[in-house]
mmCIF file of C-alpha atoms in Angstrom:
data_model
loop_
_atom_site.group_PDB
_atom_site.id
_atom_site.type_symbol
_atom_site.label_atom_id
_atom_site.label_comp_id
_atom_site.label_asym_id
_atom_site.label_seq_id
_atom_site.Cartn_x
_atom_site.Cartn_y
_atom_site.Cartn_z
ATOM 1 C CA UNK T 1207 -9.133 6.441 26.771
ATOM 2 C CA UNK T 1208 -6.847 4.160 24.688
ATOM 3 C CA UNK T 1209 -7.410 3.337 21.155
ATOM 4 C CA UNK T 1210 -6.901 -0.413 22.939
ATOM 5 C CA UNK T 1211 -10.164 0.018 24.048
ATOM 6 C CA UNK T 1212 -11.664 1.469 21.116
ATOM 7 C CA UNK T 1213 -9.954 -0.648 18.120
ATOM 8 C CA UNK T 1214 -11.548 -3.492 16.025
ATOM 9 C CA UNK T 1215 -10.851 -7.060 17.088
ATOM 10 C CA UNK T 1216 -11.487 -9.132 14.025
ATOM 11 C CA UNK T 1217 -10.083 -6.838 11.201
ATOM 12 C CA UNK T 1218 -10.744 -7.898 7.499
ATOM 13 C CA UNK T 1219 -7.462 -7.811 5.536
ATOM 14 C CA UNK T 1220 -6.814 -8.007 1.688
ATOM 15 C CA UNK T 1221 -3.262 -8.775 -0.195
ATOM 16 C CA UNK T 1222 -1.388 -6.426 -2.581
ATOM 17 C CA UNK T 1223 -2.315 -8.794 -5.541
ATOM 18 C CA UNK T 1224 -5.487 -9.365 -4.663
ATOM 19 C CA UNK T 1225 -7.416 -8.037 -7.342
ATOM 20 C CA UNK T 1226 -9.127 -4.739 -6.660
ATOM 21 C CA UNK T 1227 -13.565 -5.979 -7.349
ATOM 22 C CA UNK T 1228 -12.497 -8.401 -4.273
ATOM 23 C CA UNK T 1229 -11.563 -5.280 -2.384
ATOM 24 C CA UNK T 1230 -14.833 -3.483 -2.993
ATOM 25 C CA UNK T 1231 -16.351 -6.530 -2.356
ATOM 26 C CA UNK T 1232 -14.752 -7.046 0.973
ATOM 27 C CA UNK T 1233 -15.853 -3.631 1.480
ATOM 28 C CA UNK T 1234 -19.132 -3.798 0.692
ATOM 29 C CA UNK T 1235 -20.367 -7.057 2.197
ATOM 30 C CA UNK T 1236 -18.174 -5.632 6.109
ATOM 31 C CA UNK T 1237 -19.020 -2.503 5.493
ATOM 32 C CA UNK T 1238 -16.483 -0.360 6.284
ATOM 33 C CA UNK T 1239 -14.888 2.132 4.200
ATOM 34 C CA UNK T 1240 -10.819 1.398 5.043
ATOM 35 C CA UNK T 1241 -9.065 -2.306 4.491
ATOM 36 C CA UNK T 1242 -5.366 -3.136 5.564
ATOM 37 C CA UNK T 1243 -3.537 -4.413 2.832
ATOM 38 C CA UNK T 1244 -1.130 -6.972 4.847
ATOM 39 C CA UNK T 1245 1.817 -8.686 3.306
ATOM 40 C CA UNK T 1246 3.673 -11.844 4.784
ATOM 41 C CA UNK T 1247 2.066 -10.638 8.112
ATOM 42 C CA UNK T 1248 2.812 -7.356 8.172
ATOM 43 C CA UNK T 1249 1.233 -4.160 7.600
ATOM 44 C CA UNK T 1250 1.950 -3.218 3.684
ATOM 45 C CA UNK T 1251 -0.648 -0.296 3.426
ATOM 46 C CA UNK T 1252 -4.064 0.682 3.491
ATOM 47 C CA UNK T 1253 -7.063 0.998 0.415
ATOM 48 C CA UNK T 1254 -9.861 3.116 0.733
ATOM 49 C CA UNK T 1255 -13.526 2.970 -0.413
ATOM 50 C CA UNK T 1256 -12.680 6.299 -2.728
ATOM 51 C CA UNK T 1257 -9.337 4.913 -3.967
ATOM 52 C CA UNK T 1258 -11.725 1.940 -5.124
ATOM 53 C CA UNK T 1259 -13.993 3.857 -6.602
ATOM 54 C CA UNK T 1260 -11.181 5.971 -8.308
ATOM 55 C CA UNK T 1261 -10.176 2.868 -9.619
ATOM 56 C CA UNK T 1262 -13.218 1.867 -11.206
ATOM 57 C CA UNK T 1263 -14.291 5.179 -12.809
ATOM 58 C CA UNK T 1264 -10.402 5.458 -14.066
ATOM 59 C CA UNK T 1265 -9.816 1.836 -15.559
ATOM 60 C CA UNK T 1266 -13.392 0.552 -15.958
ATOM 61 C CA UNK T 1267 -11.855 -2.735 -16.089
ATOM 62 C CA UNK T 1268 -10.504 -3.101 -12.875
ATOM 63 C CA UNK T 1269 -10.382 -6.757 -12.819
ATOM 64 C CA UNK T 1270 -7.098 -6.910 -14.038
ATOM 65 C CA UNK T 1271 -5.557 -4.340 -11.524
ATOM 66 C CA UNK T 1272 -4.393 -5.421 -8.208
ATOM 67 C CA UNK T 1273 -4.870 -3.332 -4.956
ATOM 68 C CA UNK T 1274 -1.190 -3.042 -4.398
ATOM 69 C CA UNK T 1275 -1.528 -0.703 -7.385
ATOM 70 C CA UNK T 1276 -3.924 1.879 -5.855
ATOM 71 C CA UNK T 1277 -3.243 1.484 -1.701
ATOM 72 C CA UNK T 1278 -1.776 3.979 0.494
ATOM 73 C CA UNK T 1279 1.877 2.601 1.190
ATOM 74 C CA UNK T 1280 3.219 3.087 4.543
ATOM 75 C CA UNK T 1281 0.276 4.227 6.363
ATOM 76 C CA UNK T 1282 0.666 6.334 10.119
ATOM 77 C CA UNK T 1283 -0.078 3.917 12.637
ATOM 78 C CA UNK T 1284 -0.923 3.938 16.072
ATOM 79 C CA UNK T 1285 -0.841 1.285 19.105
ATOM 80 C CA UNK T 1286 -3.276 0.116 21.585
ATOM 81 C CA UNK T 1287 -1.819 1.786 24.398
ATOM 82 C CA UNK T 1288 -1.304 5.142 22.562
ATOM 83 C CA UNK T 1289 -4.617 7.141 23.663
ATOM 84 C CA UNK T 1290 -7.372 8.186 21.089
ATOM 85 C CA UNK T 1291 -6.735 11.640 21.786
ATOM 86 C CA UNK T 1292 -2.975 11.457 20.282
ATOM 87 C CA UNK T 1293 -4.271 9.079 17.160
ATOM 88 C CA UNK T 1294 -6.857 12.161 16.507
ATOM 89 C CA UNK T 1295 -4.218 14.544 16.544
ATOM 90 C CA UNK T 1296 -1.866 12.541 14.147
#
């Protein structure tokens, strides 16, 4: 099976300077747990639901940080035609 076949079609995004309550917003109303962080189109990293949280119990006043602070920079990718059993294995 490829993860083509699998993947999300409609993926919700956020910026590196969007601030990081919109994140856990975006996170919370899709619910999912992982959200690209794309720059000018391309992939600039990826912010998790626990580096959010992190966030919030470190800085309670996370309004003023931005998610490029906290996301994962250069995250392993894989591509539609690459099967699901390779992306498990990375």
């Amino acid at each position: 099976m490829y993860v083509g076949t699998r993947m999300t079609r409609s993926v919700v995004t956020v910026a590196p300077d969007d601030p990081i309550p919109r994140a856990a917003g975006a996170r919370k109303e899709h619910r999912i747990h992982h959200l690209p962080v794309v720059w000018r189109g391309e992939l600039a990293g990826i912010v998790t639901d626990t580096e959010i949280r992190n966030a919030a119990v470190a800085t309670p006043a996370t309004g003023s940080r931005t998610v490029g602070e906290i996301m994962t920079r250069d995250p392993v990718t894989v591509g539609a035609m690459d099967t699901v059993e390779d992306a498990l294995l990375i």
